[in-house]
Amino acid sequence: MTKYVFILGGVVSSLGKGIASAAIGSLLQARGYKVRMRKMDPYLNIDPSMMCPYQHGEVFVTEDGAETDLDLGHYERFVGISCHKTDSVSGGKIYDRVLRKERRGDYGGATVQMIPHVTNELKAFMESDITDEDFVLYEVGGTVGDIEGTLFLEAARQFANEKGRKNVCFVYLTLLPFIETAGELKTKPTQQAVKKLLESGIQADILLCRSKMPLGDDERRKLGLFCNVDQDNVVAALDVKNIYEIPLSYHEQGLDVQVLKHFGMFETAPEPDLSKWHQILDTMNNFERRVKIGVVGKYCGLEDAYKSLKEALVHAGIANKLKVDIDWIESESLENLDESAFAEKLNNLDGILVPGGFGYRGCEGKIRAVQYAREKKVPFLGICLGMQMAVIEACRNLLGIKDANSSEFTKECTPVITRMKVCEKDGVKSIRPDDEGLGGTMRLGAYPCVLRKDSLASRIYEGADVIHERHRHYYEMDISWENKLAEKGMIVSGKSPDGLLPEIIEIPEHPFFIAGQFHPEFKSKPFAAQPIFKAFVEAAFKQSQLL
Ligand code: GLN
């Protein structure tokens, strides 16, 4: 029978609930259990797609095309599974469902209320689309005590009551601050946070306490006594330098054992196979070589805005046994530099990556960086908007079309990046109407891409004919420029199956110049680096050895 684990957070935000959830999932999976990971965000946005990446971090895209919180990226990277549309919900989406039902008359004249209508909708989400999973983990966003989260906790309480308390485990991530002057870890904030959670009728089963140092018996005893949990269920979540140490650290602290004991499953549980985590750490702790990659983007002040991208570079480093140093470069800052100041900014890089993005701000800096990479033969990877920048740069500087641009940015241009009218998904062609707005018309999720034989793309994907990568964009390169660009050395090496949408471009004469209309970073795993990233980092290192 499926068991359910809720991961809640108390005391303060930013304790790393997403990674904690992912790590618990990975430990259960390491014992051979089938694990499902879910995120419930109480905020009122329907999904994070409209949120500023500077505030909320990246928007993660699932294989089936949901725009979700970046925590789903942690789940996929740690547990190696592919999350679904049905694994992510927000307060806004739940209220939207309830209000639509109300308008349709589905409630048969009843007064529509927070309880039971909103809580029932939340419980329906918790139960939906579950088949033979051994464990379903639900991370609840925000901090216990947030007004927005109240109904989520109420729904979780009811859910636990209905499923039977033995089938549900509440893991509560809290903080034990270390007070220098007293030389002590303080338990009081956690005690109070546990009481706050009790106001919702939920007794925490396991306290996962973020802490600078291991917990002493004294702290464990105190927390057990005052928080009404077994002393063994007070587990330290120690600060670590590298997030990939977390599964092993939790295991050493006995977290997976306590979760299994809660469910009465420990005696019969298989031993965990943690070898892949040991291997990764072994590689990461023994890097002897380094490579420097410049990421020329728009949201470089907040690494979370490029979370999956950053991790994909780390994974590519693991696969190549290389420490990847990332130089985050604000593209806008490149725009007005004179030639020598500009070259100085980029000339110590072994590879240049232009990531995805929206809007014109900083784009001329990105285009300048592409030109530099192309002309100076610096390994280059362009992602989504990065590919569009590469096409614009080539049209301007190789074909001499000085006003080449994207119709996303201006109408006063030769639009080489535009909205293609025909689109195909799952064998079905759809025509985009001329007058549509942007809302809901994005190309989202995994699409097939047919690779050209004898191309860099084909070599990178080990000769595969068709690959599937995840998309999140409105615009594409206009395929009618293909032949003209090919004459100047830039070829289209990946296309949609109908041949209408360019998916990958490359320059065969360049040591390594490739860009994709999709986001390869979303599929990268620490133990299975994404092939384009792996090849890019390898090429960057090779190039650095030539200097
Ligand atoms: N802004 C571009 C588009 O909408 C690129 C999007 C992206 O990089 N994800 O097509």
Coordinates of C-alpha atoms and ligand atoms in Angstrom, one line a residue:
M1 CA 0.0 0.0 0.0
T2 CA 1.2 3.5 -0.9
K3 CA 2.8 5.5 2.0
Y4 CA 2.7 9.3 2.0
V5 CA 5.4 11.6 3.3
F6 CA 4.8 15.4 3.7
I7 CA 7.7 17.7 4.0
L8 CA 6.9 20.9 5.8
G9 CA 9.1 23.8 6.8
G10 CA 9.2 25.9 9.9
V11 CA 11.1 28.7 11.7
V12 CA 12.4 30.5 8.5
S13 CA 12.3 30.0 4.8
S14 CA 15.2 29.1 2.5
L15 CA 16.2 26.0 4.6
G16 CA 16.3 24.0 1.4
K17 CA 13.1 22.0 1.7
G18 CA 13.2 21.1 -2.0
I19 CA 16.6 19.5 -1.8
A20 CA 15.7 17.9 1.5
S21 CA 12.6 16.4 -0.1
A22 CA 14.6 15.3 -3.2
A23 CA 17.2 13.7 -0.9
I24 CA 14.6 11.7 1.1
G25 CA 13.1 10.5 -2.2
S26 CA 16.6 9.4 -3.4
L27 CA 17.2 7.5 -0.2
L28 CA 13.9 5.6 -0.5
Q29 CA 14.6 5.0 -4.1
A30 CA 18.1 3.7 -3.3
R31 CA 16.3 0.8 -1.4
G32 CA 14.4 -0.1 -4.6
Y33 CA 11.1 1.6 -3.8
K34 CA 9.1 3.4 -6.4
V35 CA 8.9 7.0 -5.5
R36 CA 6.8 9.9 -6.7
M37 CA 7.7 13.5 -5.9
R38 CA 5.2 16.4 -5.7
K39 CA 5.2 20.1 -4.9
M40 CA 2.3 22.1 -3.5
D41 CA 2.8 25.9 -3.6
P42 CA 0.3 27.9 -1.6
Y43 CA 0.8 31.2 -3.6
L44 CA -2.0 32.6 -5.8
N45 CA -0.2 32.4 -9.2
I46 CA -1.6 29.7 -11.4
D47 CA 2.0 28.5 -12.0
P48 CA 5.4 30.3 -11.8
S49 CA 5.5 31.1 -15.5
M50 CA 4.7 34.8 -15.0
M51 CA 7.0 35.2 -12.0
C52 CA 10.2 37.2 -12.2
P53 CA 13.1 34.7 -12.3
Y54 CA 15.0 37.2 -10.0
Q55 CA 12.4 36.7 -7.3
H56 CA 11.4 33.1 -7.8
G57 CA 14.2 31.4 -9.6
E58 CA 14.0 29.5 -12.8
V59 CA 10.8 28.0 -14.2
F60 CA 11.3 24.3 -14.6
V61 CA 9.6 22.5 -17.5
T62 CA 8.5 18.9 -17.3
E63 CA 8.6 16.4 -20.1
D64 CA 4.8 16.7 -20.6
G65 CA 5.0 20.5 -20.7
A66 CA 4.1 21.9 -17.3
E67 CA 5.8 25.1 -16.2
T68 CA 6.7 24.4 -12.5
D69 CA 8.6 25.4 -9.5
L70 CA 12.4 24.8 -9.7
D71 CA 12.1 22.2 -6.9
L72 CA 10.8 19.7 -9.5
G73 CA 14.2 20.1 -11.0
H74 CA 15.8 18.9 -7.8
Y75 CA 13.4 16.0 -7.7
E76 CA 14.3 14.9 -11.2
R77 CA 18.1 15.3 -10.6
F78 CA 18.2 13.5 -7.3
V79 CA 15.6 10.8 -7.9
G80 CA 16.3 10.4 -11.6
I81 CA 12.5 10.3 -12.4
S82 CA 10.5 12.4 -14.8
C83 CA 7.9 14.5 -13.0
H84 CA 4.5 15.0 -14.6
K85 CA 2.0 17.8 -14.9
T86 CA 0.1 16.2 -12.1
D87 CA 3.0 16.6 -9.7
S88 CA 2.8 20.3 -9.2
V89 CA 0.0 22.5 -8.0
S90 CA -0.4 26.1 -6.7
G91 CA -3.0 27.8 -4.5
G92 CA -4.0 29.8 -7.6
K93 CA -4.6 26.6 -9.6
I94 CA -6.7 25.1 -6.9
Y95 CA -8.9 28.2 -6.4
D96 CA -9.2 28.5 -10.2
R97 CA -10.6 24.9 -10.3
V98 CA -13.0 25.5 -7.5
L99 CA -14.3 28.8 -9.1
R100 CA -14.7 27.2 -12.5
K101 CA -16.7 24.4 -10.9
E102 CA -18.8 26.9 -9.2
R103 CA -19.6 28.7 -12.5
R104 CA -20.5 25.4 -14.1
G105 CA -22.9 24.7 -11.3
D106 CA -21.0 21.6 -10.2
Y107 CA -21.7 22.3 -6.5
G108 CA -25.5 21.9 -6.9
G109 CA -26.4 25.1 -5.2
A110 CA -24.2 24.7 -2.2
T111 CA -22.4 27.6 -0.5
V112 CA -18.9 27.2 -1.8
Q113 CA -16.4 27.4 1.1
M114 CA -12.7 27.0 1.9
I115 CA -13.6 23.9 3.8
P116 CA -14.7 21.5 2.3
H117 CA -14.6 22.7 -1.3
V118 CA -11.0 24.1 -1.5
T119 CA -9.6 21.4 0.9
N120 CA -11.4 18.7 -1.2
E121 CA -9.8 20.0 -4.3
L122 CA -6.4 19.9 -2.6
K123 CA -7.0 16.3 -1.4
A124 CA -8.1 15.4 -5.0
F125 CA -4.7 16.7 -6.2
M126 CA -2.9 14.6 -3.5
E127 CA -4.7 11.4 -4.6
S128 CA -4.7 12.0 -8.3
D129 CA -2.7 9.9 -10.8
I130 CA -1.2 7.5 -8.3
T131 CA -0.8 3.9 -9.4
D132 CA 1.7 1.5 -7.8
E133 CA 4.0 4.0 -6.1
D134 CA 5.5 2.8 -2.8
F135 CA 6.0 6.3 -1.6
V136 CA 4.5 9.7 -2.6
L137 CA 6.3 12.7 -1.2
Y138 CA 4.6 16.1 -1.0
E139 CA 6.6 19.2 -0.4
V140 CA 4.5 22.0 0.8
G141 CA 6.0 25.4 -0.2
G142 CA 6.3 28.3 2.2
T143 CA 6.7 28.2 6.0
V144 CA 4.3 26.9 8.6
G145 CA 2.5 30.0 9.9
D146 CA 2.0 31.7 6.4
I147 CA -1.6 32.6 6.0
E148 CA -1.7 31.2 2.5
G149 CA -0.6 27.8 3.6
T150 CA -3.3 27.3 6.2
L151 CA -5.7 25.4 3.9
F152 CA -2.9 23.2 2.6
L153 CA -2.1 22.1 6.1
E154 CA -5.8 21.5 6.8
A155 CA -6.0 19.4 3.7
A156 CA -2.9 17.5 4.7
R157 CA -4.3 16.9 8.2
Q158 CA -7.6 15.5 6.7
F159 CA -5.7 13.4 4.2
A160 CA -3.6 11.8 7.0
N161 CA -6.7 11.2 9.0
E162 CA -8.4 9.5 6.1
K163 CA -5.4 7.4 5.0
G164 CA -4.7 6.3 8.6
R165 CA -2.0 8.0 10.6
K166 CA 0.4 5.1 10.2
N167 CA 0.4 5.6 6.4
V168 CA 1.4 9.2 6.5
C169 CA 4.6 10.7 7.9
F170 CA 5.1 14.4 8.5
V171 CA 8.8 15.5 8.2
Y172 CA 9.3 19.0 9.6
L173 CA 12.4 20.9 8.4
T174 CA 13.4 23.5 11.0
L175 CA 16.5 25.5 12.0
L176 CA 18.7 25.2 15.1
P177 CA 20.5 28.5 15.2
F178 CA 24.0 28.5 16.7
I179 CA 24.5 31.4 19.1
E180 CA 28.2 32.2 19.2
T181 CA 28.2 34.0 22.6
A182 CA 26.4 31.1 24.3
G183 CA 28.4 28.5 22.2
E184 CA 25.1 26.6 21.9
L185 CA 22.6 25.3 19.3
K186 CA 19.2 26.8 20.3
T187 CA 16.1 24.6 20.2
K188 CA 13.5 27.1 21.2
P189 CA 12.6 28.3 17.6
T190 CA 12.0 24.6 16.7
Q191 CA 9.9 24.0 19.8
Q192 CA 7.7 27.0 18.9
A193 CA 7.5 26.0 15.3
V194 CA 6.3 22.5 16.3
K195 CA 3.6 24.2 18.4
K196 CA 2.6 26.4 15.5
L197 CA 2.2 23.3 13.3
L198 CA 0.1 21.7 16.1
E199 CA -2.4 24.6 15.7
S200 CA -3.3 23.0 12.4
G201 CA -3.8 19.7 14.1
I202 CA -0.6 18.1 12.7
Q203 CA 1.9 16.5 15.0
A204 CA 5.3 16.4 13.4
D205 CA 6.7 12.8 13.2
I206 CA 10.3 13.5 12.3
L207 CA 12.2 16.8 13.0
L208 CA 14.8 17.4 10.4
C209 CA 16.9 20.1 12.0
R210 CA 19.2 22.3 9.9
S211 CA 22.3 22.8 12.0
K212 CA 25.9 23.8 11.6
M213 CA 27.1 20.9 13.8
P214 CA 26.0 17.4 14.9
L215 CA 23.3 17.4 17.6
G216 CA 24.2 16.4 21.1
D217 CA 22.1 14.0 23.2
D218 CA 21.0 17.0 25.2
E219 CA 19.5 18.8 22.2
R220 CA 17.9 15.6 21.0
R221 CA 16.4 14.8 24.4
K222 CA 15.1 18.3 24.8
L223 CA 13.5 18.5 21.4
G224 CA 12.0 15.0 21.8
L225 CA 10.5 15.8 25.1
F226 CA 9.1 19.3 24.2
C227 CA 8.1 18.5 20.7
N228 CA 6.4 15.1 21.5
V229 CA 8.6 13.0 19.1
D230 CA 10.8 10.0 19.7
Q231 CA 14.3 11.2 20.4
D232 CA 15.6 9.1 17.5
N233 CA 13.3 11.1 15.2
V234 CA 15.3 14.2 15.9
V235 CA 17.6 14.2 12.9
A236 CA 20.4 16.6 12.0
A237 CA 20.4 18.1 8.5
L238 CA 24.0 19.3 8.6
D239 CA 25.3 22.2 6.5
V240 CA 27.3 20.8 3.6
K241 CA 29.4 22.4 0.9
N242 CA 28.0 20.4 -1.9
I243 CA 24.3 19.6 -2.3
Y244 CA 25.1 16.1 -3.7
E245 CA 26.5 15.2 -0.2
I246 CA 23.0 15.5 1.3
P247 CA 21.6 12.0 0.6
L248 CA 24.6 10.4 2.2
S249 CA 24.6 12.9 5.1
Y250 CA 20.9 12.2 5.8
H251 CA 21.6 8.5 5.6
E252 CA 24.5 8.8 8.1
Q253 CA 22.1 10.7 10.5
G254 CA 19.6 7.9 10.1
L255 CA 16.8 9.8 8.4
D256 CA 15.7 7.1 6.0
V257 CA 15.7 4.5 8.8
Q258 CA 13.4 6.7 10.9
V259 CA 11.0 7.2 8.0
L260 CA 10.9 3.5 7.4
K261 CA 10.4 2.8 11.1
H262 CA 7.6 5.2 11.2
F263 CA 5.8 3.1 8.6
G264 CA 6.8 -0.2 10.3
M265 CA 8.8 -1.1 7.2
F266 CA 12.3 -1.0 8.4
E267 CA 12.7 -4.7 9.4
T268 CA 11.8 -5.8 5.9
A269 CA 13.3 -3.0 3.9
P270 CA 16.1 -3.8 1.4
E271 CA 19.6 -2.3 2.2
P272 CA 20.1 0.9 0.2
D273 CA 22.4 1.0 -2.8
L274 CA 24.2 4.3 -2.4
S275 CA 27.1 3.5 -4.7
K276 CA 26.2 6.1 -7.3
W277 CA 26.2 8.9 -4.7
H278 CA 29.6 7.7 -3.4
Q279 CA 31.0 7.7 -6.9
I280 CA 29.8 11.2 -7.7
L281 CA 31.3 12.6 -4.5
D282 CA 34.5 10.7 -5.0
T283 CA 34.9 12.4 -8.4
M284 CA 33.9 15.8 -7.1
N285 CA 36.3 15.6 -4.2
N286 CA 39.2 14.7 -6.4
F287 CA 39.0 17.1 -9.3
E288 CA 42.5 17.9 -10.6
R289 CA 41.6 20.0 -13.6
R290 CA 39.4 23.0 -14.1
V291 CA 37.6 24.8 -16.9
K292 CA 36.1 28.2 -17.0
I293 CA 32.7 28.8 -18.6
G294 CA 31.2 32.2 -19.0
V295 CA 27.4 32.4 -18.8
V296 CA 26.3 35.5 -20.6
G297 CA 22.8 36.1 -19.3
K298 CA 20.2 38.5 -18.0
Y299 CA 19.6 37.2 -14.5
C300 CA 23.1 36.6 -13.4
G301 CA 22.7 38.2 -10.0
L302 CA 20.6 35.2 -8.8
E303 CA 22.0 31.8 -9.5
D304 CA 18.6 30.2 -8.8
A305 CA 17.4 31.9 -12.0
Y306 CA 19.7 29.5 -13.9
K307 CA 19.4 26.5 -11.5
S308 CA 19.2 23.6 -13.9
L309 CA 21.8 25.2 -16.2
K310 CA 24.2 25.6 -13.4
E311 CA 23.7 22.0 -12.3
A312 CA 24.0 20.7 -15.9
L313 CA 27.4 22.3 -16.0
V314 CA 28.4 20.7 -12.8
H315 CA 27.2 17.3 -14.1
A316 CA 29.1 17.8 -17.3
G317 CA 32.1 18.5 -15.1
I318 CA 31.6 15.2 -13.2
A319 CA 31.3 13.3 -16.5
N320 CA 34.6 14.9 -17.7
K321 CA 36.3 14.8 -14.2
L322 CA 36.6 18.6 -14.4
K323 CA 35.8 21.3 -11.9
V324 CA 33.7 23.8 -13.8
D325 CA 34.1 27.4 -12.7
I326 CA 31.3 29.6 -13.8
D327 CA 31.8 33.3 -14.6
W328 CA 28.3 34.9 -14.5
I329 CA 28.4 37.8 -16.9
E330 CA 25.5 40.3 -17.1
S331 CA 24.9 40.7 -20.9
E332 CA 23.8 44.3 -20.6
S333 CA 27.2 45.2 -19.0
L334 CA 28.9 44.1 -22.3
E335 CA 26.9 46.4 -24.5
N336 CA 28.8 49.6 -24.2
L337 CA 32.4 48.4 -23.5
D338 CA 35.0 49.4 -26.0
E339 CA 36.8 46.6 -27.9
S340 CA 39.6 46.1 -25.4
A341 CA 37.5 46.2 -22.3
F342 CA 35.1 43.8 -24.0
A343 CA 37.8 41.4 -24.9
E344 CA 39.3 41.6 -21.4
K345 CA 36.0 40.4 -20.0
L346 CA 35.8 37.3 -22.2
N347 CA 39.4 36.4 -23.1
N348 CA 40.0 34.2 -20.0
L349 CA 37.0 32.0 -20.8
D350 CA 37.3 28.5 -22.1
G351 CA 33.7 28.3 -23.2
I352 CA 30.8 30.8 -23.7
L353 CA 27.2 29.9 -23.0
V354 CA 24.3 32.1 -23.8
P355 CA 21.2 30.8 -22.0
G356 CA 17.5 31.2 -22.5
G357 CA 15.6 34.3 -21.7
F358 CA 12.8 36.7 -22.6
G359 CA 12.8 40.4 -23.6
Y360 CA 15.3 42.6 -25.4
R361 CA 17.2 44.0 -22.5
G362 CA 20.8 42.7 -22.7
C363 CA 20.3 41.0 -26.0
E364 CA 22.8 43.2 -27.9
G365 CA 25.4 42.1 -25.3
K366 CA 24.6 38.5 -25.9
I367 CA 24.9 38.9 -29.7
R368 CA 28.3 40.6 -29.2
A369 CA 29.4 37.6 -27.1
V370 CA 28.2 35.2 -29.8
Q371 CA 30.2 37.1 -32.4
Y372 CA 33.3 36.9 -30.2
A373 CA 32.9 33.1 -29.6
R374 CA 32.4 32.6 -33.4
E375 CA 35.2 34.7 -34.6
K376 CA 37.8 33.8 -31.9
K377 CA 36.9 30.1 -32.1
V378 CA 35.8 29.9 -28.4
P379 CA 33.6 26.8 -27.8
F380 CA 30.0 28.1 -27.8
L381 CA 26.7 26.7 -26.5
G382 CA 23.4 28.6 -27.1
I383 CA 20.2 27.7 -25.5
C384 CA 16.8 28.7 -26.7
L385 CA 17.2 32.5 -26.8
G386 CA 20.9 31.8 -27.1
M387 CA 20.3 30.0 -30.4
Q388 CA 18.1 32.9 -31.6
M389 CA 21.0 35.3 -30.7
A390 CA 23.4 33.1 -32.7
V391 CA 21.1 33.1 -35.8
I392 CA 20.7 36.9 -35.6
E393 CA 24.4 37.4 -35.2
A394 CA 25.1 35.2 -38.2
C395 CA 22.4 37.0 -40.3
R396 CA 23.9 40.4 -39.4
N397 CA 27.5 39.6 -39.7
L398 CA 27.8 36.8 -42.2
L399 CA 24.9 37.6 -44.5
G400 CA 25.2 41.4 -44.0
I401 CA 21.5 41.9 -43.0
K402 CA 22.2 44.7 -40.6
D403 CA 18.6 44.9 -39.3
A404 CA 18.2 41.2 -38.7
N405 CA 16.4 40.7 -35.4
S406 CA 13.6 38.8 -33.6
S407 CA 10.0 39.8 -34.0
E408 CA 9.8 39.4 -30.2
F409 CA 11.8 42.6 -29.9
T410 CA 10.8 44.9 -32.7
K411 CA 8.6 45.2 -35.8
E412 CA 11.2 47.5 -37.5
C413 CA 13.5 44.7 -38.6
T414 CA 14.1 41.8 -40.9
P415 CA 12.6 39.1 -38.7
V416 CA 14.9 36.1 -38.9
I417 CA 13.4 34.9 -35.6
T418 CA 9.7 34.8 -35.8
R419 CA 6.6 32.9 -34.9
M420 CA 6.3 30.0 -37.3
K421 CA 2.8 29.4 -38.3
V422 CA 2.8 25.6 -38.4
C423 CA 3.6 23.4 -35.5
E424 CA 3.5 19.7 -35.0
K425 CA 3.1 17.7 -31.8
D426 CA 2.5 14.0 -31.5
G427 CA 2.0 13.8 -35.2
V428 CA -0.7 16.4 -35.2
K429 CA -0.1 19.6 -37.2
S430 CA -1.6 22.8 -35.9
I431 CA -1.7 26.2 -37.5
R432 CA -1.2 29.2 -35.3
P433 CA -3.7 31.9 -36.1
D434 CA -2.1 35.2 -37.2
D435 CA -3.8 37.4 -34.6
E436 CA -3.2 35.4 -31.5
G437 CA -1.6 36.9 -28.4
L438 CA 1.2 35.1 -26.5
G439 CA -0.9 33.6 -23.7
G440 CA -1.0 29.9 -23.7
T441 CA 0.6 29.5 -27.1
M442 CA 4.1 28.6 -26.1
R443 CA 5.9 25.5 -27.4
L444 CA 6.2 23.7 -24.1
G445 CA 7.6 20.3 -23.0
A446 CA 9.4 17.6 -25.0
Y447 CA 9.2 17.6 -28.8
P448 CA 11.0 15.3 -31.2
C449 CA 13.9 16.6 -33.1
V450 CA 15.4 14.8 -36.2
L451 CA 19.2 15.0 -36.3
R452 CA 21.2 15.5 -39.5
K453 CA 23.6 12.7 -40.1
D454 CA 27.4 13.5 -40.0
S455 CA 26.7 16.6 -37.8
L456 CA 28.2 17.5 -34.5
A457 CA 24.7 17.1 -33.0
S458 CA 24.5 13.5 -34.3
R459 CA 27.9 12.7 -32.9
I460 CA 27.0 14.3 -29.5
Y461 CA 23.8 12.1 -29.4
E462 CA 25.8 9.0 -30.4
G463 CA 24.2 8.6 -33.8
A464 CA 20.6 8.9 -32.7
D465 CA 18.1 9.7 -35.5
V466 CA 15.6 11.4 -33.2
I467 CA 16.0 13.0 -29.8
H468 CA 13.5 14.5 -27.4
E469 CA 14.3 17.7 -25.5
R470 CA 12.2 20.1 -23.6
H471 CA 11.0 23.5 -25.0
R472 CA 9.8 26.7 -23.6
H473 CA 9.5 29.4 -26.2
Y474 CA 7.2 31.4 -28.5
Y475 CA 9.6 32.2 -31.3
E476 CA 11.7 30.2 -33.7
M477 CA 14.3 30.7 -36.5
D478 CA 12.6 31.2 -39.8
I479 CA 13.6 28.1 -41.8
S480 CA 13.7 30.1 -45.0
W481 CA 17.1 31.4 -44.0
E482 CA 18.6 27.9 -43.8
N483 CA 20.3 27.7 -47.3
K484 CA 21.7 31.2 -47.2
L485 CA 23.2 30.6 -43.7
A486 CA 24.6 27.2 -44.9
E487 CA 26.5 28.9 -47.7
K488 CA 28.2 30.9 -45.0
G489 CA 29.0 27.9 -42.8
M490 CA 26.1 27.7 -40.4
I491 CA 23.9 24.7 -40.8
V492 CA 20.7 23.5 -39.4
S493 CA 21.5 20.0 -37.9
G494 CA 18.2 19.3 -36.1
K495 CA 14.7 20.0 -37.2
S496 CA 11.1 19.1 -36.2
P497 CA 9.9 15.9 -37.9
D498 CA 8.0 18.0 -40.5
G499 CA 11.2 19.9 -41.4
L500 CA 9.6 23.2 -40.6
L501 CA 11.1 24.2 -37.3
P502 CA 14.9 24.5 -36.9
E503 CA 15.9 22.9 -33.6
I504 CA 19.7 22.9 -33.7
I505 CA 22.2 25.0 -35.6
E506 CA 26.0 24.5 -35.7
I507 CA 29.1 25.7 -37.5
P508 CA 31.1 22.7 -38.7
E509 CA 34.3 24.7 -39.3
H510 CA 34.3 26.0 -35.7
P511 CA 36.0 23.9 -33.0
F512 CA 32.6 23.7 -31.2
F513 CA 29.7 26.0 -32.0
I514 CA 26.2 24.6 -31.4
A515 CA 22.9 25.9 -30.2
G516 CA 19.5 24.4 -29.6
Q517 CA 16.0 25.9 -29.6
F518 CA 15.3 23.6 -26.6
H519 CA 16.6 23.6 -23.0
P520 CA 18.9 20.5 -22.7
E521 CA 19.7 21.5 -19.0
F522 CA 16.3 20.2 -17.8
K523 CA 17.2 16.6 -18.4
S524 CA 20.7 16.6 -17.0
K525 CA 21.4 14.4 -14.0
P526 CA 24.5 14.2 -11.7
F527 CA 25.0 10.6 -12.7
A528 CA 24.0 11.0 -16.3
A529 CA 25.2 14.3 -17.7
Q530 CA 23.2 15.8 -20.6
P531 CA 25.2 15.0 -23.9
I532 CA 25.4 18.5 -25.3
F533 CA 26.6 19.9 -21.9
K534 CA 29.1 17.1 -21.6
A535 CA 30.5 17.7 -25.1
F536 CA 30.6 21.5 -24.6
V537 CA 32.6 21.2 -21.3
E538 CA 34.9 18.7 -22.9
A539 CA 35.5 21.0 -25.9
A540 CA 36.1 23.9 -23.6
F541 CA 38.7 22.0 -21.7
K542 CA 40.4 20.8 -25.0
Q543 CA 40.5 24.4 -26.2
S544 CA 42.1 25.6 -22.9
Q545 CA 44.9 23.1 -23.4
L546 CA 45.8 24.6 -26.8
L547 CA 46.6 28.0 -25.4
Ligands
GLN1 N1 12.2 34.7 -25.8 C1 12.4 33.6 -26.7 C2 11.1 33.0 -27.1 O1 10.1 33.3 -26.6 C3 13.3 32.5 -26.1 C4 12.7 31.8 -24.9 C5 13.7 31.1 -24.0 O2 14.9 31.3 -24.1 N2 13.2 30.2 -23.2 O3 11.0 32.3 -28.1

